[in-house]
Amino acid sequence: MAAQMEKSQAMKRDSIATARMLSEALPHIQRHDGSIIVIKLGGHAMSSPDAMASFARDIVMMHQCNLKPVIVHGGGPMINAMLEKLEIPTEFKDGKRISTPETVEVVEMVLSGTVNKTIVQAINDQGGRAVGLSGKDAKLLVCDQAEGGLGLVGAPKKVNAGVITAMLDGGFIPVIAPLGAGEQGQTFNVNGDTAAGAIAGGLDADRLLLLTDVAGVKDGEGDVLTNLSAEQVHAMTQSGVISGGMIPKTQTALDAISNGVRAVVILDGRADNACLLELFTDHGAGSMIRA
């Protein structure tokens, strides 16, 4: 009997805490009402069906609260697995894959096919209305060939965002594979973060959320910094505090901000409900970078 009473009291405390959390989320929901939120999906959130289902529930929750989520996804591990399965050799330069025509054919097949439709299905299974497309559709991402001798890697130069805004106005959730079209009809492989940043800028998004496998931008002591200005990011990069794989992510953030995005958040996609924590709570879930 005592155990049952204790369990009942615990459930009541949990219910009260849940109700309080929902009530406290109201001003944040009102603040983001109607806002476009671009989310770069990768890493842990794509690692298992459970993680994908949790992410999809968050996206549908955002949509139900009248936010307008736009998903841009990666898929590096899946591409590597398919290249290995097809016994297609991969060349690297400075640790980056060289995108040959044969490689890009596989990249398009994996990203626009298996990966994109898996995400679309996960969102639809949670009651959303997701539609998959790539940066080639309606010439969404027009690219030049990126410098650096990496082959058919695209550098976005123009975003034709009309196809996305039409979907958003129709109540759909766009899920975008990071491919681009060249002026001569070439297919370009585009870095997922770069594509997300360009699309966020083209949409004048309120937020760009970069889901990663780290907690955010850290200072010299290893502590996560929750709020940063563009000037601070520049200084930390020059001093070496920001280094390695965090450099391209913060550069994506700076580029997006310069193109009109209100704020960029680098956050840990391994955390449960990371997007909801960032958007609908006071403490957030990562490092926010503003102009």
CSV table of C-alpha atoms in Angstrom, one decimal:
chain,number,residue,atom,x,y,z
A,1,MET,CA,0.0,0.0,0.0
A,2,ALA,CA,2.8,2.4,0.9
A,3,ALA,CA,4.6,1.7,-2.4
A,4,GLN,CA,1.4,2.4,-4.3
A,5,MET,CA,0.9,5.7,-2.5
A,6,GLU,CA,4.5,6.7,-3.2
A,7,LYS,CA,4.1,5.8,-6.9
A,8,SER,CA,0.8,7.8,-7.1
A,9,GLN,CA,2.5,10.8,-5.5
A,10,ALA,CA,5.4,10.6,-7.9
A,11,MET,CA,3.1,10.5,-10.9
A,12,LYS,CA,1.2,13.5,-9.5
A,13,ARG,CA,4.5,15.4,-9.2
A,14,ASP,CA,5.5,14.5,-12.7
A,15,SER,CA,2.1,15.7,-14.0
A,16,ILE,CA,2.4,19.0,-12.2
A,17,ALA,CA,5.9,19.5,-13.6
A,18,THR,CA,4.7,18.7,-17.1
A,19,ALA,CA,1.8,21.2,-16.8
A,20,ARG,CA,4.2,23.9,-15.4
A,21,MET,CA,6.6,23.3,-18.3
A,22,LEU,CA,3.8,23.6,-20.9
A,23,SER,CA,2.6,26.8,-19.3
A,24,GLU,CA,6.1,28.3,-19.2
A,25,ALA,CA,6.5,27.5,-22.9
A,26,LEU,CA,3.6,29.8,-23.9
A,27,PRO,CA,5.6,33.0,-24.3
A,28,HIS,CA,8.2,31.2,-26.4
A,29,ILE,CA,5.5,29.7,-28.6
A,30,GLN,CA,4.0,33.2,-29.0
A,31,ARG,CA,7.5,34.7,-29.8
A,32,HIS,CA,8.1,32.2,-32.6
A,33,ASP,CA,4.5,32.2,-34.0
A,34,GLY,CA,4.7,31.9,-37.8
A,35,SER,CA,8.5,31.9,-37.8
A,36,ILE,CA,10.6,29.9,-40.3
A,37,ILE,CA,13.0,27.5,-38.5
A,38,VAL,CA,15.6,25.8,-40.7
A,39,ILE,CA,17.0,22.6,-39.0
A,40,LYS,CA,20.1,20.8,-40.2
A,41,LEU,CA,19.6,17.2,-39.3
A,42,GLY,CA,22.6,14.8,-39.0
A,43,GLY,CA,24.6,12.8,-36.6
A,44,HIS,CA,22.8,11.1,-33.7
A,45,ALA,CA,19.3,12.1,-34.7
A,46,MET,CA,19.7,9.9,-37.8
A,47,SER,CA,21.4,7.0,-36.0
A,48,SER,CA,18.4,4.8,-35.0
A,49,PRO,CA,14.7,4.5,-35.6
A,50,ASP,CA,14.0,5.6,-32.0
A,51,ALA,CA,16.1,8.8,-32.4
A,52,MET,CA,14.4,9.5,-35.7
A,53,ALA,CA,11.0,9.1,-34.2
A,54,SER,CA,11.8,11.4,-31.3
A,55,PHE,CA,13.1,14.1,-33.8
A,56,ALA,CA,10.0,13.7,-35.9
A,57,ARG,CA,7.7,14.2,-32.9
A,58,ASP,CA,9.5,17.4,-32.1
A,59,ILE,CA,9.1,18.7,-35.7
A,60,VAL,CA,5.4,17.9,-35.7
A,61,MET,CA,5.0,19.6,-32.3
A,62,MET,CA,6.7,22.7,-33.7
A,63,HIS,CA,4.4,22.7,-36.7
A,64,GLN,CA,1.3,22.3,-34.5
A,65,CYS,CA,2.5,25.4,-32.6
A,66,ASN,CA,2.4,27.4,-35.9
A,67,LEU,CA,6.2,27.4,-36.5
A,68,LYS,CA,7.3,26.6,-40.0
A,69,PRO,CA,10.1,23.9,-39.8
A,70,VAL,CA,12.3,23.3,-42.9
A,71,ILE,CA,14.6,20.2,-42.6
A,72,VAL,CA,17.9,20.0,-44.5
A,73,HIS,CA,19.7,16.6,-43.9
A,74,GLY,CA,23.0,15.0,-44.4
A,75,GLY,CA,23.9,11.3,-44.8
A,76,GLY,CA,27.6,10.8,-44.9
A,77,PRO,CA,27.7,7.4,-43.2
A,78,MET,CA,25.0,6.1,-45.5
A,79,ILE,CA,26.9,7.3,-48.6
A,80,ASN,CA,30.1,5.7,-47.4
A,81,ALA,CA,28.3,2.4,-46.8
A,82,MET,CA,26.8,2.4,-50.3
A,83,LEU,CA,30.1,3.3,-52.0
A,84,GLU,CA,31.7,0.4,-50.1
A,85,LYS,CA,28.9,-1.9,-51.1
A,86,LEU,CA,29.2,-1.0,-54.8
A,87,GLU,CA,33.0,-1.2,-54.5
A,88,ILE,CA,33.4,2.3,-55.8
A,89,PRO,CA,36.8,3.7,-54.7
A,90,THR,CA,36.8,6.9,-52.8
A,91,GLU,CA,39.6,9.5,-53.1
A,92,PHE,CA,40.2,12.1,-50.4
A,93,LYS,CA,42.1,15.4,-50.3
A,94,ASP,CA,42.9,16.9,-47.0
A,95,GLY,CA,40.4,14.5,-45.4
A,96,LYS,CA,37.5,15.5,-47.7
A,97,ARG,CA,35.9,13.2,-50.2
A,98,ILE,CA,36.6,14.1,-53.9
A,99,SER,CA,33.2,14.0,-55.7
A,100,THR,CA,33.7,12.3,-59.0
A,101,PRO,CA,30.7,11.9,-61.4
A,102,GLU,CA,30.4,8.2,-60.3
A,103,THR,CA,30.5,9.3,-56.7
A,104,VAL,CA,27.9,12.0,-57.1
A,105,GLU,CA,25.5,9.5,-58.8
A,106,VAL,CA,25.6,7.4,-55.6
A,107,VAL,CA,25.3,10.5,-53.4
A,108,GLU,CA,22.2,11.6,-55.2
A,109,MET,CA,20.7,8.1,-55.0
A,110,VAL,CA,21.3,7.8,-51.3
A,111,LEU,CA,20.4,11.4,-50.2
A,112,SER,CA,17.4,12.0,-52.4
A,113,GLY,CA,16.3,8.4,-52.1
A,114,THR,CA,16.8,6.3,-49.0
A,115,VAL,CA,17.7,9.0,-46.5
A,116,ASN,CA,15.2,11.7,-47.6
A,117,LYS,CA,12.3,9.3,-47.7
A,118,THR,CA,13.2,7.8,-44.3
A,119,ILE,CA,12.9,11.2,-42.7
A,120,VAL,CA,9.7,12.1,-44.6
A,121,GLN,CA,8.1,8.8,-43.5
A,122,ALA,CA,9.2,9.4,-39.9
A,123,ILE,CA,7.5,12.8,-39.8
A,124,ASN,CA,4.4,11.5,-41.5
A,125,ASP,CA,4.2,8.6,-39.1
A,126,GLN,CA,3.9,11.2,-36.3
A,127,GLY,CA,1.0,13.0,-38.0
A,128,GLY,CA,3.0,15.6,-40.0
A,129,ARG,CA,2.7,16.4,-43.7
A,130,ALA,CA,6.3,16.2,-44.9
A,131,VAL,CA,7.4,16.4,-48.6
A,132,GLY,CA,10.9,15.4,-49.8
A,133,LEU,CA,12.9,17.3,-52.4
A,134,SER,CA,16.5,18.1,-53.2
A,135,GLY,CA,18.3,21.3,-54.0
A,136,LYS,CA,17.9,20.4,-57.7
A,137,ASP,CA,14.1,20.6,-57.6
A,138,ALA,CA,12.9,23.9,-59.2
A,139,LYS,CA,16.5,25.0,-59.1
A,140,LEU,CA,16.3,25.6,-55.4
A,141,LEU,CA,20.1,25.6,-55.0
A,142,VAL,CA,22.1,27.0,-58.0
A,143,CYS,CA,25.8,26.3,-57.5
A,144,ASP,CA,29.2,27.0,-58.8
A,145,GLN,CA,31.9,24.4,-58.5
A,146,ALA,CA,33.6,24.9,-55.1
A,147,GLU,CA,37.3,25.7,-55.0
A,148,GLY,CA,39.8,23.3,-53.6
A,149,GLY,CA,40.0,20.5,-56.2
A,150,LEU,CA,37.2,18.4,-54.6
A,151,GLY,CA,35.5,17.7,-57.9
A,152,LEU,CA,31.7,18.1,-58.2
A,153,VAL,CA,31.3,19.9,-54.9
A,154,GLY,CA,28.9,22.8,-55.1
A,155,ALA,CA,29.1,26.3,-53.6
A,156,PRO,CA,25.6,27.8,-53.5
A,157,LYS,CA,25.4,31.1,-55.3
A,158,LYS,CA,21.6,31.5,-55.6
A,159,VAL,CA,18.6,30.2,-53.6
A,160,ASN,CA,15.3,30.1,-55.4
A,161,ALA,CA,13.2,29.7,-52.3
A,162,GLY,CA,9.8,30.0,-53.9
A,163,VAL,CA,9.3,26.2,-54.0
A,164,ILE,CA,9.8,26.1,-50.2
A,165,THR,CA,7.6,29.0,-49.4
A,166,ALA,CA,4.8,27.5,-51.5
A,167,MET,CA,5.1,24.3,-49.5
A,168,LEU,CA,5.1,26.2,-46.2
A,169,ASP,CA,2.1,28.2,-47.2
A,170,GLY,CA,0.3,24.9,-48.1
A,171,GLY,CA,0.9,23.5,-44.6
A,172,PHE,CA,3.7,21.1,-45.6
A,173,ILE,CA,7.0,20.4,-44.0
A,174,PRO,CA,9.9,20.4,-46.6
A,175,VAL,CA,12.7,17.9,-46.2
A,176,ILE,CA,15.6,18.8,-48.4
A,177,ALA,CA,18.6,16.7,-49.6
A,178,PRO,CA,21.7,18.8,-50.0
A,179,LEU,CA,22.3,18.6,-53.8
A,180,GLY,CA,22.6,21.5,-56.1
A,181,ALA,CA,22.3,22.3,-59.8
A,182,GLY,CA,24.9,24.0,-61.9
A,183,GLU,CA,24.2,26.5,-64.7
A,184,GLN,CA,25.1,23.9,-67.3
A,185,GLY,CA,22.9,21.2,-65.7
A,186,GLN,CA,25.6,19.5,-63.5
A,187,THR,CA,24.6,17.9,-60.3
A,188,PHE,CA,26.7,19.1,-57.3
A,189,ASN,CA,27.2,17.5,-53.9
A,190,VAL,CA,26.8,20.2,-51.3
A,191,ASN,CA,27.9,20.1,-47.7
A,192,GLY,CA,24.8,19.7,-45.5
A,193,ASP,CA,25.7,22.6,-43.2
A,194,THR,CA,26.5,24.9,-46.1
A,195,ALA,CA,23.2,24.0,-47.8
A,196,ALA,CA,21.2,24.6,-44.6
A,197,GLY,CA,22.9,28.0,-44.1
A,198,ALA,CA,22.2,29.1,-47.7
A,199,ILE,CA,18.6,28.0,-47.6
A,200,ALA,CA,18.0,29.7,-44.2
A,201,GLY,CA,19.4,32.9,-45.7
A,202,GLY,CA,17.3,32.6,-48.8
A,203,LEU,CA,14.2,32.2,-46.6
A,204,ASP,CA,15.1,35.0,-44.1
A,205,ALA,CA,14.6,32.4,-41.4
A,206,ASP,CA,14.2,33.4,-37.8
A,207,ARG,CA,16.5,30.5,-36.7
A,208,LEU,CA,18.9,28.1,-38.1
A,209,LEU,CA,19.5,25.1,-35.8
A,210,LEU,CA,22.6,23.0,-36.5
A,211,LEU,CA,22.2,19.6,-34.8
A,212,THR,CA,25.6,18.1,-34.1
A,213,ASP,CA,27.2,15.5,-31.9
A,214,VAL,CA,28.7,18.1,-29.5
A,215,ALA,CA,27.1,20.3,-26.9
A,216,GLY,CA,27.9,23.6,-28.6
A,217,VAL,CA,30.8,26.1,-28.8
A,218,LYS,CA,33.1,25.8,-25.9
A,219,ASP,CA,35.4,28.3,-24.2
A,220,GLY,CA,39.0,27.6,-23.3
A,221,GLU,CA,37.9,25.8,-20.1
A,222,GLY,CA,35.6,23.4,-21.9
A,223,ASP,CA,32.4,25.1,-20.8
A,224,VAL,CA,29.6,25.6,-23.4
A,225,LEU,CA,28.9,29.2,-24.3
A,226,THR,CA,25.2,29.9,-24.6
A,227,ASN,CA,25.3,33.3,-26.3
A,228,LEU,CA,27.9,34.6,-28.7
A,229,SER,CA,28.2,37.6,-31.0
A,230,ALA,CA,29.8,37.4,-34.5
A,231,GLU,CA,32.7,39.4,-33.2
A,232,GLN,CA,33.3,36.9,-30.4
A,233,VAL,CA,33.3,34.0,-32.8
A,234,HIS,CA,35.8,35.8,-35.0
A,235,ALA,CA,38.1,36.4,-32.0
A,236,MET,CA,37.8,32.9,-30.7
A,237,THR,CA,38.6,31.5,-34.1
A,238,GLN,CA,41.7,33.7,-34.5
A,239,SER,CA,42.9,32.7,-31.0
A,240,GLY,CA,42.4,29.0,-31.7
A,241,VAL,CA,39.7,28.4,-29.1
A,242,ILE,CA,37.4,27.5,-31.9
A,243,SER,CA,39.2,24.9,-33.9
A,244,GLY,CA,38.8,21.7,-35.9
A,245,GLY,CA,35.3,20.7,-37.0
A,246,MET,CA,33.7,23.6,-35.2
A,247,ILE,CA,35.3,26.1,-37.6
A,248,PRO,CA,33.1,25.3,-40.6
A,249,LYS,CA,30.0,25.2,-38.4
A,250,THR,CA,30.6,28.6,-36.9
A,251,GLN,CA,31.5,29.9,-40.4
A,252,THR,CA,28.2,28.6,-41.7
A,253,ALA,CA,26.5,30.5,-38.8
A,254,LEU,CA,28.3,33.7,-39.6
A,255,ASP,CA,27.4,33.4,-43.3
A,256,ALA,CA,23.8,32.8,-42.5
A,257,ILE,CA,23.6,35.8,-40.2
A,258,SER,CA,25.1,38.0,-42.8
A,259,ASN,CA,22.4,36.8,-45.2
A,260,GLY,CA,19.6,37.8,-42.9
A,261,VAL,CA,19.0,34.9,-40.5
A,262,ARG,CA,18.2,36.3,-37.0
A,263,ALA,CA,20.2,33.8,-35.0
A,264,VAL,CA,22.0,30.4,-35.5
A,265,VAL,CA,22.1,27.8,-32.7
A,266,ILE,CA,24.7,25.0,-32.6
A,267,LEU,CA,23.2,22.3,-30.4
A,268,ASP,CA,23.6,18.7,-29.4
A,269,GLY,CA,21.3,16.5,-31.4
A,270,ARG,CA,22.0,13.6,-29.0
A,271,ALA,CA,19.9,15.4,-26.3
A,272,ASP,CA,16.3,14.4,-26.1
A,273,ASN,CA,13.9,17.0,-27.5
A,274,ALA,CA,16.9,19.3,-28.3
A,275,CYS,CA,14.9,21.5,-30.7
A,276,LEU,CA,12.0,22.0,-28.3
A,277,LEU,CA,14.4,22.8,-25.4
A,278,GLU,CA,16.1,25.4,-27.6
A,279,LEU,CA,12.9,27.1,-28.9
A,280,PHE,CA,10.4,26.7,-26.0
A,281,THR,CA,12.5,27.1,-22.8
A,282,ASP,CA,14.4,29.9,-21.1
A,283,HIS,CA,17.7,28.1,-20.9
A,284,GLY,CA,17.9,26.7,-24.4
A,285,ALA,CA,20.0,23.8,-25.5
A,286,GLY,CA,23.2,25.0,-27.2
A,287,SER,CA,25.2,28.0,-28.4
A,288,MET,CA,23.3,30.8,-30.0
A,289,ILE,CA,25.2,33.1,-32.3
A,290,ARG,CA,23.7,36.5,-33.3
A,291,ALA,CA,24.9,39.4,-35.4
